[in-house]
Every structure is written in structure tokens, then in C-alpha cells.
GROMACS .gro file of C-alpha atoms in nm:
model
  308
    1MET     CA    1   0.000   0.000   0.000
    2ALA     CA    2   0.273   0.247   0.101
    3GLU     CA    3   0.456   0.179  -0.230
    4THR     CA    4   0.157   0.232  -0.460
    5LEU     CA    5  -0.049   0.511  -0.297
    6PRO     CA    6   0.092   0.860  -0.380
    7PHE     CA    7   0.107   1.148  -0.133
    8ASP     CA    8  -0.188   1.307  -0.306
    9ARG     CA    9  -0.536   1.377  -0.170
   10THR     CA   10  -0.703   1.352  -0.511
   11ALA     CA   11  -0.562   1.005  -0.573
   12LEU     CA   12  -0.668   0.898  -0.224
   13GLU     CA   13  -1.023   1.026  -0.284
   14ASN     CA   14  -1.042   0.836  -0.613
   15ALA     CA   15  -0.925   0.510  -0.453
   16TRP     CA   16  -1.130   0.558  -0.134
   17PRO     CA   17  -1.439   0.347  -0.226
   18ILE     CA   18  -1.235   0.032  -0.290
   19LEU     CA   19  -1.006   0.056   0.015
   20ASP     CA   20  -1.072  -0.112   0.347
   21ASP     CA   21  -1.037   0.079   0.676
   22GLU     CA   22  -0.674  -0.022   0.730
   23GLU     CA   23  -0.574   0.094   0.381
   24ARG     CA   24  -0.771   0.416   0.424
   25LEU     CA   25  -0.588   0.489   0.747
   26GLU     CA   26  -0.252   0.423   0.587
   27GLY     CA   27  -0.340   0.660   0.304
   28LEU     CA   28  -0.452   0.926   0.552
   29ARG     CA   29  -0.118   0.901   0.734
   30LEU     CA   30   0.068   0.971   0.407
   31LEU     CA   31  -0.095   1.314   0.375
   32PRO     CA   32   0.048   1.624   0.546
   33ARG     CA   33  -0.121   1.666   0.886
   34VAL     CA   34  -0.322   1.980   0.801
   35GLU     CA   35  -0.445   1.828   0.475
   36ALA     CA   36  -0.521   1.499   0.649
   37GLU     CA   37  -0.731   1.676   0.914
   38ASP     CA   38  -0.925   1.864   0.647
   39PHE     CA   39  -0.986   1.538   0.459
   40PHE     CA   40  -1.094   1.359   0.778
   41LEU     CA   41  -1.349   1.631   0.852
   42SER     CA   42  -1.495   1.596   0.501
   43LEU     CA   43  -1.576   1.226   0.551
   44SER     CA   44  -1.909   1.080   0.656
   45PRO     CA   45  -1.957   0.976   1.022
   46ARG     CA   46  -1.945   0.610   0.921
   47GLU     CA   47  -1.613   0.656   0.742
   48GLN     CA   48  -1.469   0.855   1.032
   49ALA     CA   49  -1.579   0.584   1.274
   50GLY     CA   50  -1.410   0.321   1.058
   51LEU     CA   51  -1.084   0.512   1.064
   52LEU     CA   52  -1.098   0.563   1.441
   53ALA     CA   53  -1.163   0.192   1.491
   54ALA     CA   54  -0.855   0.111   1.280
   55MET     CA   55  -0.629   0.348   1.477
   56GLU     CA   56  -0.419   0.269   1.780
   57PRO     CA   57  -0.593   0.382   2.103
   58ARG     CA   58  -0.336   0.657   2.171
   59GLU     CA   59  -0.388   0.798   1.819
   60ARG     CA   60  -0.765   0.835   1.842
   61ARG     CA   61  -0.772   1.125   2.088
   62SER     CA   62  -0.632   1.393   1.857
   63TRP     CA   63  -0.863   1.293   1.571
   64ILE     CA   64  -1.196   1.273   1.754
   65ARG     CA   65  -1.123   1.605   1.923
   66LEU     CA   66  -1.130   1.770   1.580
   67LEU     CA   67  -1.507   1.717   1.569
   68ALA     CA   68  -1.783   1.951   1.685
   69PRO     CA   69  -2.014   1.796   1.948
   70ASP     CA   70  -2.293   1.708   1.703
   71ASP     CA   71  -2.043   1.551   1.462
   72ALA     CA   72  -1.875   1.359   1.745
   73ALA     CA   73  -2.216   1.224   1.851
   74ASP     CA   74  -2.280   1.102   1.494
   75VAL     CA   75  -1.941   0.930   1.481
   76ILE     CA   76  -1.991   0.759   1.818
   77GLN     CA   77  -2.332   0.631   1.704
   78ALA     CA   78  -2.172   0.494   1.386
   79ALA     CA   79  -1.881   0.328   1.572
   80PRO     CA   80  -1.882  -0.036   1.686
   81GLU     CA   81  -2.067  -0.069   2.014
   82GLU     CA   82  -1.761  -0.187   2.206
   83LEU     CA   83  -1.571   0.128   2.102
   84ARG     CA   84  -1.834   0.392   2.187
   85ASP     CA   85  -1.755   0.440   2.556
   86GLU     CA   86  -1.383   0.464   2.484
   87LEU     CA   87  -1.437   0.733   2.219
   88LEU     CA   88  -1.663   0.926   2.455
   89GLU     CA   89  -1.395   0.924   2.725
   90LEU     CA   90  -1.139   1.071   2.483
   91LEU     CA   91  -1.334   1.399   2.463
   92ASP     CA   92  -1.275   1.691   2.697
   93ASP     CA   93  -1.519   1.729   2.987
   94ILE     CA   94  -1.737   2.001   2.833
   95THR     CA   95  -1.765   1.829   2.495
   96ARG     CA   96  -1.833   1.495   2.663
   97ARG     CA   97  -2.131   1.639   2.850
   98GLU     CA   98  -2.264   1.796   2.530
   99VAL     CA   99  -2.225   1.472   2.335
  100ARG     CA  100  -2.395   1.266   2.608
  101ALA     CA  101  -2.694   1.501   2.589
  102LEU     CA  102  -2.709   1.471   2.209
  103LEU     CA  103  -2.690   1.090   2.220
  104ALA     CA  104  -3.016   1.089   2.419
  105TYR     CA  105  -3.204   1.203   2.107
  106ALA     CA  106  -3.305   0.990   1.809
  107GLU     CA  107  -3.071   1.025   1.511
  108ASP     CA  108  -3.347   1.143   1.277
  109ASP     CA  109  -3.493   1.407   1.512
  110ALA     CA  110  -3.391   1.773   1.530
  111GLY     CA  111  -3.235   1.704   1.870
  112GLY     CA  112  -3.006   1.446   1.712
  113LEU     CA  113  -2.899   1.689   1.438
  114MET     CA  114  -2.848   2.003   1.643
  115SER     CA  115  -2.532   2.154   1.781
  116PRO     CA  116  -2.549   2.282   2.141
  117ARG     CA  117  -2.297   2.557   2.061
  118PHE     CA  118  -2.436   2.883   1.930
  119ALA     CA  119  -2.382   3.257   1.974
  120ARG     CA  120  -2.605   3.402   2.246
  121VAL     CA  121  -2.655   3.738   2.415
  122ARG     CA  122  -2.892   3.898   2.668
  123PRO     CA  123  -3.165   4.141   2.558
  124ASP     CA  124  -3.053   4.412   2.802
  125MET     CA  125  -2.697   4.425   2.667
  126THR     CA  126  -2.588   4.719   2.457
  127VAL     CA  127  -2.455   4.643   2.110
  128ASP     CA  128  -2.102   4.727   2.226
  129GLU     CA  129  -2.131   4.489   2.524
  130ALA     CA  130  -2.275   4.214   2.302
  131ILE     CA  131  -1.990   4.240   2.052
  132ARG     CA  132  -1.726   4.221   2.327
  133TYR     CA  133  -1.909   3.924   2.480
  134LEU     CA  134  -1.930   3.744   2.144
  135ARG     CA  135  -1.556   3.780   2.093
  136ARG     CA  136  -1.509   3.556   2.396
  137GLN     CA  137  -1.757   3.299   2.257
  138VAL     CA  138  -1.633   3.283   1.900
  139GLN     CA  139  -1.398   2.985   1.948
  140ARG     CA  140  -1.675   2.757   2.076
  141VAL     CA  141  -1.974   2.830   1.852
  142GLU     CA  142  -2.095   2.617   1.561
  143THR     CA  143  -2.200   2.897   1.329
  144LEU     CA  144  -2.169   3.273   1.312
  145TYR     CA  145  -2.473   3.334   1.091
  146TYR     CA  146  -2.701   3.457   1.367
  147VAL     CA  147  -2.689   3.569   1.731
  148TYR     CA  148  -2.970   3.439   1.950
  149VAL     CA  149  -3.118   3.649   2.228
  150LEU     CA  150  -3.198   3.454   2.545
  151ASP     CA  151  -3.321   3.552   2.889
  152ARG     CA  152  -3.160   3.422   3.209
  153GLN     CA  153  -3.376   3.107   3.197
  154GLN     CA  154  -3.251   3.035   2.840
  155HIS     CA  155  -3.588   3.113   2.677
  156LEU     CA  156  -3.546   3.220   2.314
  157LEU     CA  157  -3.664   3.582   2.274
  158GLY     CA  158  -3.529   3.682   1.935
  159VAL     CA  159  -3.250   3.674   1.682
  160VAL     CA  160  -3.019   3.927   1.522
  161SER     CA  161  -2.774   3.884   1.237
  162PHE     CA  162  -2.407   3.970   1.276
  163ARG     CA  163  -2.445   4.231   1.004
  164GLU     CA  164  -2.722   4.404   1.197
  165LEU     CA  165  -2.525   4.383   1.520
  166PHE     CA  166  -2.207   4.536   1.377
  167THR     CA  167  -2.390   4.815   1.193
  168ALA     CA  168  -2.610   4.919   1.488
  169PRO     CA  169  -2.515   5.214   1.715
  170PRO     CA  170  -2.288   5.091   1.999
  171GLU     CA  171  -2.523   5.229   2.266
  172ALA     CA  172  -2.837   5.062   2.124
  173LEU     CA  173  -2.992   4.779   2.322
  174VAL     CA  174  -3.002   4.430   2.170
  175ARG     CA  175  -3.379   4.406   2.240
  176ASP     CA  176  -3.435   4.707   2.014
  177ILE     CA  177  -3.270   4.556   1.708
  178MET     CA  178  -3.364   4.187   1.743
  179HIS     CA  179  -3.629   4.008   1.536
  180THR     CA  180  -3.902   3.819   1.721
  181ASP     CA  181  -4.076   3.647   1.427
  182LEU     CA  182  -3.878   3.326   1.462
  183VAL     CA  183  -3.888   2.991   1.284
  184THR     CA  184  -3.812   2.722   1.542
  185VAL     CA  185  -3.844   2.345   1.576
  186ARG     CA  186  -3.895   2.118   1.875
  187GLU     CA  187  -3.636   1.863   1.982
  188ASP     CA  188  -3.851   1.574   1.853
  189THR     CA  189  -3.928   1.727   1.511
  190ASP     CA  190  -3.852   1.480   1.232
  191GLN     CA  191  -3.554   1.562   1.012
  192GLU     CA  192  -3.769   1.569   0.697
  193GLU     CA  193  -3.986   1.843   0.848
  194VAL     CA  194  -3.673   2.036   0.944
  195ALA     CA  195  -3.546   2.007   0.586
  196ARG     CA  196  -3.883   2.135   0.455
  197LEU     CA  197  -3.861   2.444   0.679
  198PHE     CA  198  -3.509   2.521   0.554
  199ALA     CA  199  -3.629   2.507   0.194
  200GLU     CA  200  -3.949   2.700   0.262
  201HIS     CA  201  -3.788   2.988   0.452
  202ASP     CA  202  -3.442   2.989   0.285
  203LEU     CA  203  -3.259   2.980   0.621
  204LEU     CA  204  -2.900   2.909   0.717
  205ALA     CA  205  -2.983   2.783   1.068
  206ILE     CA  206  -3.294   2.699   1.273
  207PRO     CA  207  -3.301   2.710   1.655
  208VAL     CA  208  -3.420   2.402   1.845
  209VAL     CA  209  -3.634   2.466   2.154
  210ASP     CA  210  -3.797   2.249   2.418
  211GLU     CA  211  -4.165   2.254   2.510
  212ASP     CA  212  -4.110   2.556   2.737
  213GLY     CA  213  -3.936   2.760   2.467
  214ARG     CA  214  -3.585   2.720   2.609
  215MET     CA  215  -3.322   2.703   2.336
  216LYS     CA  216  -3.129   2.374   2.329
  217GLY     CA  217  -2.923   2.416   2.012
  218LEU     CA  218  -2.946   2.485   1.642
  219VAL     CA  219  -2.955   2.289   1.318
  220THR     CA  220  -2.744   2.434   1.037
  221VAL     CA  221  -2.792   2.409   0.663
  222ASP     CA  222  -2.481   2.184   0.646
  223ASP     CA  223  -2.660   1.929   0.865
  224ILE     CA  224  -2.964   1.940   0.637
  225VAL     CA  225  -2.757   1.877   0.324
  226ASP     CA  226  -2.648   1.548   0.482
  227VAL     CA  227  -3.012   1.468   0.566
  228LEU     CA  228  -3.125   1.532   0.208
  229GLN     CA  229  -2.851   1.304   0.076
  230GLU     CA  230  -2.961   1.026   0.315
  231GLU     CA  231  -3.328   1.065   0.224
  232ALA     CA  232  -3.255   1.068  -0.151
  233THR     CA  233  -3.042   0.752  -0.120
  234GLU     CA  234  -3.315   0.579   0.081
  235ASP     CA  235  -3.583   0.674  -0.175
  236ILE     CA  236  -3.373   0.547  -0.467
  237GLN     CA  237  -3.311   0.216  -0.289
  238LYS     CA  238  -3.684   0.174  -0.227
  239ILE     CA  239  -3.760   0.249  -0.593
  240GLY     CA  240  -3.515  -0.026  -0.687
  241GLY     CA  241  -3.704  -0.282  -0.480
  242SER     CA  242  -3.477  -0.279  -0.177
  243GLU     CA  243  -3.508  -0.171   0.184
  244ALA     CA  244  -3.281   0.120   0.272
  245LEU     CA  245  -2.926   0.010   0.351
  246ASP     CA  246  -2.763   0.141   0.670
  247ALA     CA  247  -2.419   0.165   0.508
  248PRO     CA  248  -2.267   0.240   0.167
  249TYR     CA  249  -2.321  -0.035  -0.091
  250PHE     CA  250  -1.960  -0.159  -0.092
  251ASP     CA  251  -1.951  -0.164   0.290
  252THR     CA  252  -2.272  -0.367   0.331
  253PRO     CA  253  -2.215  -0.736   0.415
  254LEU     CA  254  -2.368  -0.986   0.170
  255PRO     CA  255  -2.604  -1.147   0.429
  256ARG     CA  256  -2.749  -0.808   0.520
  257MET     CA  257  -2.794  -0.716   0.155
  258VAL     CA  258  -2.975  -1.045   0.094
  259ARG     CA  259  -3.206  -0.979   0.390
  260LYS     CA  260  -3.283  -0.631   0.262
  261ARG     CA  261  -3.385  -0.757  -0.083
  262ALA     CA  262  -3.520  -1.104  -0.013
  263GLY     CA  263  -3.871  -0.990   0.083
  264TRP     CA  264  -3.917  -0.778  -0.224
  265LEU     CA  265  -3.773  -1.043  -0.456
  266ALA     CA  266  -4.001  -1.309  -0.305
  267ALA     CA  267  -4.305  -1.086  -0.358
  268LEU     CA  268  -4.204  -1.023  -0.719
  269PHE     CA  269  -4.150  -1.396  -0.773
  270VAL     CA  270  -4.502  -1.474  -0.648
  271SER     CA  271  -4.652  -1.204  -0.869
  272GLU     CA  272  -4.468  -1.343  -1.172
  273MET     CA  273  -4.610  -1.688  -1.096
  274LEU     CA  274  -4.959  -1.535  -1.097
  275THR     CA  275  -4.879  -1.370  -1.429
  276SER     CA  276  -4.769  -1.702  -1.582
  277THR     CA  277  -5.087  -1.866  -1.449
  278ALA     CA  278  -5.299  -1.596  -1.612
  279MET     CA  279  -5.114  -1.642  -1.938
  280GLY     CA  280  -5.196  -2.014  -1.924
  281TYR     CA  281  -5.564  -1.932  -1.970
  282PHE     CA  282  -5.480  -1.773  -2.305
  283GLU     CA  283  -5.264  -2.059  -2.432
  284HIS     CA  284  -5.508  -2.153  -2.710
  285THR     CA  285  -5.531  -1.791  -2.825
  286ILE     CA  286  -5.154  -1.764  -2.847
  287GLN     CA  287  -5.138  -2.091  -3.042
  288ARG     CA  288  -5.378  -1.948  -3.301
  289ALA     CA  289  -5.175  -1.627  -3.331
  290VAL     CA  290  -4.816  -1.714  -3.246
  291VAL     CA  291  -4.703  -1.361  -3.331
  292LEU     CA  292  -4.864  -1.246  -3.004
  293ALA     CA  293  -4.590  -1.429  -2.812
  294LEU     CA  294  -4.338  -1.179  -2.948
  295PHE     CA  295  -4.504  -0.905  -2.745
  296VAL     CA  296  -4.483  -1.085  -2.407
  297PRO     CA  297  -4.117  -0.993  -2.329
  298LEU     CA  298  -4.179  -0.639  -2.457
  299ILE     CA  299  -4.472  -0.594  -2.218
  300ILE     CA  300  -4.276  -0.739  -1.924
  301SER     CA  301  -3.979  -0.515  -2.004
  302SER     CA  302  -4.202  -0.207  -2.025
  303GLY     CA  303  -4.351  -0.290  -1.687
  304GLY     CA  304  -4.006  -0.319  -1.531
  305ASN     CA  305  -3.886   0.005  -1.690
  306SER     CA  306  -4.189   0.204  -1.578
  307GLY     CA  307  -4.169   0.058  -1.226
  308SER     CA  308  -3.808   0.163  -1.170
   0.00000   0.00000   0.00000
């Protein structure tokens, strides 16, 4: 592997689908560290989990700590069960608490997609105070699209964009420039509904609140792009007569693939038997006009093409 794989990210990306986890890790190690970290962050949670599983225990810490809390939660969920607790313990204390909270939500709910890190200010702050306060937060927030205005009980009161904040008079109060007509979702909102709201309102981020209106986190447009890719893949697999696979095609074991398709194939087999039985009733008609038999495969082919 070390003799044939060049020190080139493009070549590694091209070979990626046909490599196993050990070969992928070896290729990652051949890249310069900064480039390797950037490439690691671009991978799916399942691929990141595969790499972490292939690493030596002492090597895992620096890689999993590259991830934001919501991404780390996705990777831990995708990792082998026996490795999850170990990965969780490799995180710093604050991130570990955040990830534990995220793991309590279902993967396909807004709570499972959200990041608990977001820019927040108080309504009674002046613009100048808010800007100085945000400078201290900037290293630990997920996105800098919006600033959310919360009271002392963490209830969401409004939102203001960074543009509006930096162009407002320094002595103005945050409550006077914030917007209160908010689009929010609950923690248990399904990811498809969240994706619909992003498309409908053309947003970059949506705050997630609990039943009392306290803000728990936010879902960003980057998270929704991943959701749309998952949903599109699942729909295409269903159109092709298969249950949705939980992993990429090349990573899915043969027994699981057989289980996913066996039910559909059995149903199709039974329906074809019924079709052949029906055709038996017209045997004499076909014998009188043999040319009709030429159309049987054409009709079957048309049915298959229109169905898929």
C-alpha cells in the first residue's frame, strides 16, 4: 500500500471506495497533517468511525477532538458498540457532557442533528457589550450566521444577524434591534420536516427549543444537506425494490444485503407466478396467433422500466 499510494489527496479520494479501513488509514497518514485533518473532517460519520476503529488507542484522541459535538455524537453512534464508551472518554469534559446530551435524542430528530454551541446574548446588553461578549464565545460556537437572544432562563426571545449587530449604534440595546418572528423546531421534530422548513424559509440555521421555549441548540444548513442526501439515497433504494441500507453499498455485508432484498424479490416472484398462471388461460389464443408471443417480453420489459 505504502509503495503504490501517492502522497496526493485527489488520488486517495479516487481510490477511497475500494479501500478497506486499514488501507484508508494508511493513506490518511501519508498526507500532510493539516491536509489529512481537512480530509478527515470531510468524511461521513461512518467513514470517520471506521478510521478511528482502525487506529491505535493513543492515536484516536487527537482525531476525535477535531469534531464539533454534534459531529462527534454522529461518529460515536456509527462506531462499533464496544468502542463507543472509549471514544466518549477521549473527549474533553465540556464536549463529553454535550455529546452525552445529544446521544439521548433519536438520530433522525432535530435534537439528534443540532449543535449545542451557538452565539447568544442577553436582551438588556448594549450592542457594544454584546460584541465584546461574542468575541469571547467565537472559538466555541458552531456557526456565526445569527446571534440568539436569550433571557436568564434560556428562553429564546429573538434573533439578530451579525451584520445588523455590527452596523447598529454601539449604545443601542439588543432588544431594540432583534427580530421576534422566529422559525423554530422542537427537539422531537422529524428531520424531513426540518429540511422542509429550511427550503421554505431559505434559512442558514434553525433554533431548536424544548416545550417551554428554552433554546437547546441549532440545526445548520450543512446538517440538512447530509439529511437530504440520506433521504434521496433511501428513496432510490426503495424504488429499486430494496429496503434502505444502513451503510454504503460496498460496505454492506452480503447477508445483510440479501435480507434487505429477499422480501421484495419473493413478492415479485409470487406475482410473476400469478402472471404465468394468467397467461396459461390464453394458451389456445396464443397458439392461433403465435405472433402475439413476441409481445410478451416487450410488455414485461415495459412494466419493469416504468416501475423503476
